[in-house]
């Protein structure tokens, strides 16, 4: 049976998903592979594939993964958090919640009841700001810490751009996020329906978390929003269900804060597979750029593609950052060490508030 050492957090992974497809599955293989030394994966909670989804798509693959993981690592599998045994004396328990965003408020409560002292929530944490604020209070009342899986906060390209900008007075940072959807109505319509909360609360929420973490951006501190209407695009498209969905397929905007800071974000669902951070001077001339993936990342991607053929490509390009976030959160749980640059629940609230503020404002501008 999997048991943590005194230097490790006992991890409950909540929401594994299908092998090669689910983010939870990738979290699991990283921990099982020893890539996060402070995290010992002991329990996996998977309601769907241990219930109604067992015989459906991905079910047989999950069962094979489960059997191998039990045999090789002694991990226990459960249908719900209520089925997880009580935490042993002296053990520090961490819940890594990687399910559907809409389920997170309930899963947070269940994780607290299961004796977790730290909870790692995938972005954006909850569907609405009100739910996030309620979750913050619930955790605080139980003396439980919430850390957010905003992995771009620890990305090399973000760190390098921020460090370069700090050496140049008056410089300006632009965060560029790209995705690989085909630029047609069918591909984007499917994307709009599957991510119905909208681009600024889904794809670009990572960038809004960067703005909240490192650039003092909160709704109350926004002085102005300058939208690049020539670049940005809002469309209404039919999803697979036949219903209409209105969302941005690309956006570019600059926020100026009341405290004198300025920062830009550009996000394009059809922009390709390279994201980057750029630093420019007061005239807009580019001084520095670091991209993800870079050469080192691409070498790592090739290794991982051979190791996990057919897995989601974005797992590989962001692999080192997923490891870093998990390790820092697990170390926080196990030994109380500060989780440097890891987004807090307050950052998650600020980012989602900014997303909720910008969406109607930019929709009106681009309609």
Short mmCIF file of C-alpha atoms in Angstrom, two decimals:
data_model
loop_
_atom_site.label_atom_id
_atom_site.label_comp_id
_atom_site.label_asym_id
_atom_site.label_seq_id
_atom_site.Cartn_x
_atom_site.Cartn_y
_atom_site.Cartn_z
CA UNK A 1 0.00 0.00 0.00
CA UNK A 2 1.32 3.45 -0.96
CA UNK A 3 2.45 5.36 2.17
CA UNK A 4 4.15 8.77 2.38
CA UNK A 5 7.52 9.29 4.08
CA UNK A 6 7.81 11.95 6.81
CA UNK A 7 9.04 14.43 4.14
CA UNK A 8 6.12 13.78 1.79
CA UNK A 9 2.51 14.88 1.48
CA UNK A 10 -0.04 12.07 1.09
CA UNK A 11 -1.80 12.97 -2.15
CA UNK A 12 -5.41 12.23 -3.08
CA UNK A 13 -5.90 12.83 -6.82
CA UNK A 14 -9.56 13.73 -7.39
CA UNK A 15 -10.56 13.27 -11.02
CA UNK A 16 -8.14 11.17 -13.05
CA UNK A 17 -9.92 11.07 -16.41
CA UNK A 18 -8.97 8.82 -19.27
CA UNK A 19 -5.35 7.77 -19.85
CA UNK A 20 -3.63 9.95 -22.48
CA UNK A 21 -6.54 12.44 -22.36
CA UNK A 22 -7.22 13.58 -18.79
CA UNK A 23 -5.07 16.18 -17.05
CA UNK A 24 -5.55 14.21 -13.83
CA UNK A 25 -4.01 11.15 -15.49
CA UNK A 26 -0.94 13.20 -16.42
CA UNK A 27 -0.63 14.50 -12.86
CA UNK A 28 -0.75 10.86 -11.73
CA UNK A 29 2.00 9.60 -14.06
CA UNK A 30 4.29 12.50 -13.06
CA UNK A 31 3.89 11.67 -9.36
CA UNK A 32 4.16 7.91 -9.91
CA UNK A 33 7.35 8.55 -11.90
CA UNK A 34 8.93 10.29 -8.91
CA UNK A 35 9.08 13.69 -10.61
CA UNK A 36 7.61 15.46 -7.55
CA UNK A 37 9.70 14.12 -4.63
CA UNK A 38 7.53 15.77 -1.94
CA UNK A 39 4.32 14.19 -3.31
CA UNK A 40 3.33 10.57 -2.63
CA UNK A 41 0.26 9.58 -4.65
CA UNK A 42 -1.71 7.25 -2.36
CA UNK A 43 -5.35 7.59 -3.47
CA UNK A 44 -7.15 8.22 -6.76
CA UNK A 45 -10.83 9.23 -6.67
CA UNK A 46 -12.55 8.72 -10.04
CA UNK A 47 -16.38 8.75 -9.91
CA UNK A 48 -16.99 8.43 -13.66
CA UNK A 49 -14.74 5.54 -14.71
CA UNK A 50 -15.42 3.65 -11.48
CA UNK A 51 -19.15 4.19 -12.07
CA UNK A 52 -21.31 4.87 -15.13
CA UNK A 53 -18.38 5.46 -17.49
CA UNK A 54 -16.62 2.13 -16.90
CA UNK A 55 -17.91 0.50 -20.09
CA UNK A 56 -17.91 3.67 -22.23
CA UNK A 57 -15.16 5.44 -24.21
CA UNK A 58 -11.90 5.43 -22.22
CA UNK A 59 -13.30 3.01 -19.63
CA UNK A 60 -11.27 -0.10 -20.56
CA UNK A 61 -8.09 2.02 -20.79
CA UNK A 62 -8.78 3.44 -17.33
CA UNK A 63 -9.33 -0.07 -15.90
CA UNK A 64 -5.98 -1.21 -17.33
CA UNK A 65 -4.27 1.87 -15.83
CA UNK A 66 -5.94 1.22 -12.47
CA UNK A 67 -4.86 -2.43 -12.32
CA UNK A 68 -1.25 -1.61 -13.23
CA UNK A 69 -1.10 1.31 -10.76
CA UNK A 70 -2.44 -0.85 -7.91
CA UNK A 71 0.05 -3.62 -8.74
CA UNK A 72 3.13 -1.42 -9.29
CA UNK A 73 2.54 1.37 -6.75
CA UNK A 74 -0.08 0.22 -4.21
CA UNK A 75 -2.33 3.20 -4.95
CA UNK A 76 -5.91 2.84 -3.69
CA UNK A 77 -8.82 3.73 -6.02
CA UNK A 78 -12.17 5.09 -4.80
CA UNK A 79 -15.48 6.18 -6.32
CA UNK A 80 -15.81 9.17 -3.95
CA UNK A 81 -13.80 11.14 -1.39
CA UNK A 82 -16.10 9.76 1.33
CA UNK A 83 -14.62 6.29 0.62
CA UNK A 84 -11.01 7.38 1.33
CA UNK A 85 -9.78 6.05 4.71
CA UNK A 86 -9.29 8.58 7.51
CA UNK A 87 -5.94 10.36 7.52
CA UNK A 88 -3.34 8.64 9.72
CA UNK A 89 -1.84 10.45 12.71
CA UNK A 90 1.01 12.78 11.74
CA UNK A 91 0.32 12.52 7.99
CA UNK A 92 -0.10 15.73 5.94
CA UNK A 93 -2.82 15.16 3.33
CA UNK A 94 -3.11 17.07 0.04
CA UNK A 95 -6.05 16.94 -2.40
CA UNK A 96 -5.24 17.60 -6.05
CA UNK A 97 -8.61 18.36 -7.64
CA UNK A 98 -8.55 17.91 -11.41
CA UNK A 99 -12.17 17.37 -12.42
CA UNK A 100 -14.87 19.52 -13.95
CA UNK A 101 -14.79 23.15 -12.80
CA UNK A 102 -18.50 23.04 -11.90
CA UNK A 103 -17.84 20.20 -9.40
CA UNK A 104 -15.05 22.03 -7.55
CA UNK A 105 -17.11 23.79 -4.83
CA UNK A 106 -18.51 20.43 -3.62
CA UNK A 107 -15.18 18.63 -4.01
CA UNK A 108 -13.45 21.30 -1.92
CA UNK A 109 -15.85 20.62 0.95
CA UNK A 110 -15.42 16.87 0.56
CA UNK A 111 -11.61 17.29 0.59
CA UNK A 112 -11.73 19.30 3.81
CA UNK A 113 -13.94 16.58 5.35
CA UNK A 114 -11.34 13.99 4.23
CA UNK A 115 -8.68 15.69 6.37
CA UNK A 116 -6.75 17.58 3.68
CA UNK A 117 -4.80 20.61 4.94
CA UNK A 118 -3.79 21.86 1.48
CA UNK A 119 -5.95 21.76 -1.67
CA UNK A 120 -4.58 22.17 -5.20
CA UNK A 121 -7.31 23.42 -7.54
CA UNK A 122 -7.03 23.49 -11.32
CA UNK A 123 -7.85 26.79 -13.00
CA UNK A 124 -10.14 28.71 -12.89
CA UNK A 125 -11.15 27.04 -9.57
CA UNK A 126 -14.90 27.56 -9.88
CA UNK A 127 -17.39 28.80 -12.51
CA UNK A 128 -18.02 32.16 -10.78
CA UNK A 129 -16.32 34.70 -8.53
CA UNK A 130 -19.09 34.27 -5.93
CA UNK A 131 -18.35 30.53 -5.66
CA UNK A 132 -14.59 31.16 -5.37
CA UNK A 133 -15.19 33.65 -2.54
CA UNK A 134 -17.41 31.14 -0.74
CA UNK A 135 -14.73 28.44 -1.18
CA UNK A 136 -12.07 30.81 0.18
CA UNK A 137 -14.14 31.36 3.33
CA UNK A 138 -14.88 27.65 3.75
CA UNK A 139 -11.16 26.80 3.52
CA UNK A 140 -10.11 29.64 5.84
CA UNK A 141 -12.67 28.57 8.45
CA UNK A 142 -11.14 25.07 8.38
CA UNK A 143 -7.55 26.43 8.40
CA UNK A 144 -6.97 24.85 4.96
CA UNK A 145 -4.71 26.42 2.29
CA UNK A 146 -5.81 26.59 -1.36
CA UNK A 147 -3.13 26.69 -4.08
CA UNK A 148 -4.03 27.15 -7.75
CA UNK A 149 -2.67 25.19 -10.71
CA UNK A 150 -1.85 28.31 -12.73
CA UNK A 151 1.30 26.78 -14.19
CA UNK A 152 2.25 29.79 -16.34
CA UNK A 153 3.10 31.57 -13.07
CA UNK A 154 6.23 29.38 -12.91
CA UNK A 155 6.93 29.16 -16.66
CA UNK A 156 10.47 29.89 -17.80
CA UNK A 157 9.34 32.21 -20.61
CA UNK A 158 7.26 34.31 -18.20
CA UNK A 159 10.03 34.48 -15.59
CA UNK A 160 12.69 35.44 -18.14
CA UNK A 161 10.54 38.21 -19.63
CA UNK A 162 9.68 39.61 -16.20
CA UNK A 163 13.33 39.56 -15.12
CA UNK A 164 14.42 41.31 -18.34
CA UNK A 165 11.67 43.94 -18.04
CA UNK A 166 12.78 44.70 -14.46
CA UNK A 167 16.18 45.84 -15.83
CA UNK A 168 14.68 48.30 -18.36
CA UNK A 169 12.90 51.40 -17.11
CA UNK A 170 9.65 52.14 -18.94
CA UNK A 171 9.56 48.72 -20.64
CA UNK A 172 6.27 47.00 -21.47
CA UNK A 173 5.43 43.27 -21.23
CA UNK A 174 3.04 41.51 -23.64
CA UNK A 175 1.90 37.94 -22.92
CA UNK A 176 0.94 36.01 -26.04
CA UNK A 177 -1.08 32.78 -25.79
CA UNK A 178 -1.80 30.69 -28.87
CA UNK A 179 -3.80 27.54 -29.52
CA UNK A 180 -4.08 25.20 -32.49
CA UNK A 181 -7.77 25.14 -33.46
CA UNK A 182 -8.50 25.22 -37.19
CA UNK A 183 -9.74 28.60 -38.34
CA UNK A 184 -13.18 27.46 -39.49
CA UNK A 185 -16.74 27.51 -38.15
CA UNK A 186 -16.85 23.79 -37.28
CA UNK A 187 -13.60 23.74 -35.27
CA UNK A 188 -14.22 27.05 -33.47
CA UNK A 189 -17.92 26.25 -32.91
CA UNK A 190 -16.95 23.03 -31.12
CA UNK A 191 -14.39 24.97 -29.07
CA UNK A 192 -16.92 27.70 -28.15
CA UNK A 193 -19.45 25.12 -26.96
CA UNK A 194 -16.96 23.00 -24.98
CA UNK A 195 -15.50 26.11 -23.32
CA UNK A 196 -18.82 27.90 -22.90
CA UNK A 197 -17.56 30.09 -20.04
CA UNK A 198 -15.73 32.06 -22.75
CA UNK A 199 -12.14 32.74 -23.77
CA UNK A 200 -11.35 35.21 -20.99
CA UNK A 201 -12.50 32.77 -18.29
CA UNK A 202 -10.83 29.77 -19.92
CA UNK A 203 -7.95 29.97 -22.42
CA UNK A 204 -6.75 33.47 -21.42
CA UNK A 205 -7.43 33.06 -17.67
CA UNK A 206 -3.76 32.00 -17.28
CA UNK A 207 -2.70 35.41 -18.60
CA UNK A 208 -5.19 37.20 -16.34
CA UNK A 209 -3.65 35.29 -13.40
CA UNK A 210 -0.22 36.58 -14.48
CA UNK A 211 -1.61 40.13 -14.54
CA UNK A 212 -3.09 39.65 -11.05
CA UNK A 213 0.08 37.97 -9.70
CA UNK A 214 2.80 40.24 -11.08
CA UNK A 215 1.27 43.45 -12.49
CA UNK A 216 -1.16 44.66 -9.78
CA UNK A 217 -4.17 44.13 -12.04
CA UNK A 218 -7.49 43.96 -10.19
CA UNK A 219 -10.88 45.29 -11.31
CA UNK A 220 -10.61 48.11 -8.75
CA UNK A 221 -7.13 49.07 -9.98
CA UNK A 222 -7.92 49.21 -13.73
CA UNK A 223 -7.52 52.75 -15.08
CA UNK A 224 -8.20 51.90 -18.74
CA UNK A 225 -8.56 49.03 -21.21
CA UNK A 226 -7.35 49.64 -24.76
CA UNK A 227 -8.68 46.93 -27.10
CA UNK A 228 -6.94 46.33 -30.44
CA UNK A 229 -10.12 46.15 -32.51
CA UNK A 230 -8.20 45.41 -35.71
CA UNK A 231 -6.66 42.22 -34.26
CA UNK A 232 -9.52 41.12 -32.01
CA UNK A 233 -12.46 39.10 -33.31
CA UNK A 234 -15.85 38.11 -31.86
CA UNK A 235 -17.97 35.47 -33.60
CA UNK A 236 -21.32 33.74 -33.10
CA UNK A 237 -21.04 30.12 -34.26
CA UNK A 238 -23.06 26.94 -33.99
CA UNK A 239 -21.67 24.26 -31.70
CA UNK A 240 -22.13 20.49 -32.26
CA UNK A 241 -25.46 20.71 -30.39
CA UNK A 242 -26.81 23.16 -32.98
CA UNK A 243 -27.01 26.00 -30.45
CA UNK A 244 -25.37 29.37 -31.08
CA UNK A 245 -22.33 30.41 -29.00
CA UNK A 246 -20.75 33.86 -29.03
CA UNK A 247 -17.10 34.17 -28.04
CA UNK A 248 -13.78 35.68 -29.05
CA UNK A 249 -11.58 33.66 -31.36
CA UNK A 250 -8.78 36.18 -30.77
CA UNK A 251 -8.22 39.20 -28.55
CA UNK A 252 -5.53 41.79 -27.92
CA UNK A 253 -5.76 44.44 -25.21
CA UNK A 254 -3.63 46.66 -22.97
CA UNK A 255 -4.55 47.40 -19.36
CA UNK A 256 -3.27 50.49 -17.56
CA UNK A 257 -3.57 50.48 -13.78
CA UNK A 258 -4.25 53.34 -11.38
CA UNK A 259 -0.88 52.55 -9.80
CA UNK A 260 0.90 53.40 -13.07
CA UNK A 261 1.57 49.96 -14.55
CA UNK A 262 0.79 48.87 -18.11
CA UNK A 263 0.66 45.34 -19.56
CA UNK A 264 -0.75 43.67 -22.69
CA UNK A 265 -2.33 40.31 -23.49
CA UNK A 266 -2.83 38.69 -26.89
CA UNK A 267 -4.68 35.37 -27.23
CA UNK A 268 -5.51 33.57 -30.47
CA UNK A 269 -7.33 30.22 -30.60
CA UNK A 270 -5.92 29.63 -34.10
CA UNK A 271 -2.48 31.20 -33.56
CA UNK A 272 -0.39 28.00 -33.56
CA UNK A 273 1.50 26.03 -30.92
CA UNK A 274 4.02 28.65 -29.73
CA UNK A 275 3.23 31.04 -26.87
CA UNK A 276 5.63 33.74 -25.74
CA UNK A 277 6.27 36.81 -23.60
CA UNK A 278 7.71 39.92 -25.21
CA UNK A 279 9.28 43.05 -23.74
CA UNK A 280 9.20 46.31 -25.73
CA UNK A 281 10.47 49.84 -25.14
CA UNK A 282 8.41 53.04 -24.85
CA UNK A 283 8.22 53.27 -28.68
CA UNK A 284 6.89 49.71 -28.98
CA UNK A 285 10.17 48.32 -30.34
CA UNK A 286 10.77 44.70 -29.32
CA UNK A 287 13.74 44.28 -26.96
CA UNK A 288 13.30 40.69 -25.79
CA UNK A 289 11.22 37.58 -26.46
CA UNK A 290 11.18 34.11 -24.93
CA UNK A 291 8.94 31.43 -26.39
CA UNK A 292 7.40 28.22 -25.12
CA UNK A 293 8.39 25.66 -26.21
CA UNK A 294 12.07 26.65 -26.57
CA UNK A 295 14.85 24.29 -27.73
CA UNK A 296 15.19 22.60 -24.33
CA UNK A 297 11.42 22.13 -24.11
CA UNK A 298 11.29 20.65 -27.62
CA UNK A 299 13.96 18.06 -26.71
CA UNK A 300 11.89 17.09 -23.64
CA UNK A 301 8.72 16.96 -25.78
CA UNK A 302 10.35 14.43 -28.13
CA UNK A 303 11.24 12.17 -25.18
CA UNK A 304 7.71 12.39 -23.76
CA UNK A 305 6.03 11.79 -27.15
CA UNK A 306 7.93 8.49 -27.38
CA UNK A 307 7.05 7.62 -23.76
CA UNK A 308 3.31 8.42 -24.02
CA UNK A 309 2.33 8.12 -27.69
CA UNK A 310 -1.07 9.62 -28.46
CA UNK A 311 -1.30 11.78 -25.32
CA UNK A 312 -2.52 15.39 -25.48
CA UNK A 313 0.32 17.50 -26.98
CA UNK A 314 -0.01 20.31 -24.43
CA UNK A 315 0.94 17.92 -21.60
CA UNK A 316 4.43 17.68 -23.05
CA UNK A 317 5.19 21.35 -23.74
CA UNK A 318 4.12 22.30 -20.21
CA UNK A 319 5.49 19.17 -18.48
CA UNK A 320 8.25 20.90 -16.42
CA UNK A 321 5.81 23.56 -15.18
CA UNK A 322 3.21 21.02 -14.03
CA UNK A 323 5.99 19.28 -12.07
CA UNK A 324 7.18 22.55 -10.50
CA UNK A 325 3.70 23.61 -9.34
CA UNK A 326 2.92 20.17 -7.84
CA UNK A 327 6.28 19.93 -6.09
CA UNK A 328 5.99 23.41 -4.53
CA UNK A 329 2.42 22.77 -3.35
CA UNK A 330 3.33 19.30 -2.00
CA UNK A 331 6.33 20.78 -0.14
CA UNK A 332 4.07 23.47 1.33
CA UNK A 333 1.76 20.70 2.59
CA UNK A 334 4.51 18.39 3.85
CA UNK A 335 6.83 20.91 5.52
CA UNK A 336 5.21 24.34 5.42
CA UNK A 337 7.78 25.76 2.96
CA UNK A 338 6.60 28.82 1.02
CA UNK A 339 5.14 27.92 -2.39
CA UNK A 340 7.02 30.59 -4.39
CA UNK A 341 5.08 32.21 -7.28
CA UNK A 342 2.19 29.72 -6.90
CA UNK A 343 -1.15 31.46 -7.37
CA UNK A 344 -3.35 31.72 -4.28
CA UNK A 345 -7.15 31.67 -4.09
CA UNK A 346 -6.99 35.50 -3.97
CA UNK A 347 -5.16 35.55 -7.32
CA UNK A 348 -7.81 33.18 -8.73
CA UNK A 349 -10.58 35.50 -7.52
CA UNK A 350 -8.87 38.59 -8.99
CA UNK A 351 -8.22 36.85 -12.33
CA UNK A 352 -11.82 35.63 -12.66
CA UNK A 353 -13.17 39.05 -11.63
CA UNK A 354 -11.06 40.68 -14.37
CA UNK A 355 -12.35 38.07 -16.88
CA UNK A 356 -15.96 38.78 -15.86
CA UNK A 357 -15.29 42.55 -16.12
CA UNK A 358 -13.57 42.43 -19.54
CA UNK A 359 -15.95 40.02 -21.31
CA UNK A 360 -19.04 42.32 -21.61
CA UNK A 361 -16.84 45.39 -22.12
CA UNK A 362 -14.97 43.84 -25.06
CA UNK A 363 -18.08 42.12 -26.44
CA UNK A 364 -19.76 45.52 -26.70
CA UNK A 365 -16.71 47.05 -28.40
CA UNK A 366 -16.41 44.27 -30.98
CA UNK A 367 -20.13 43.69 -31.73
#
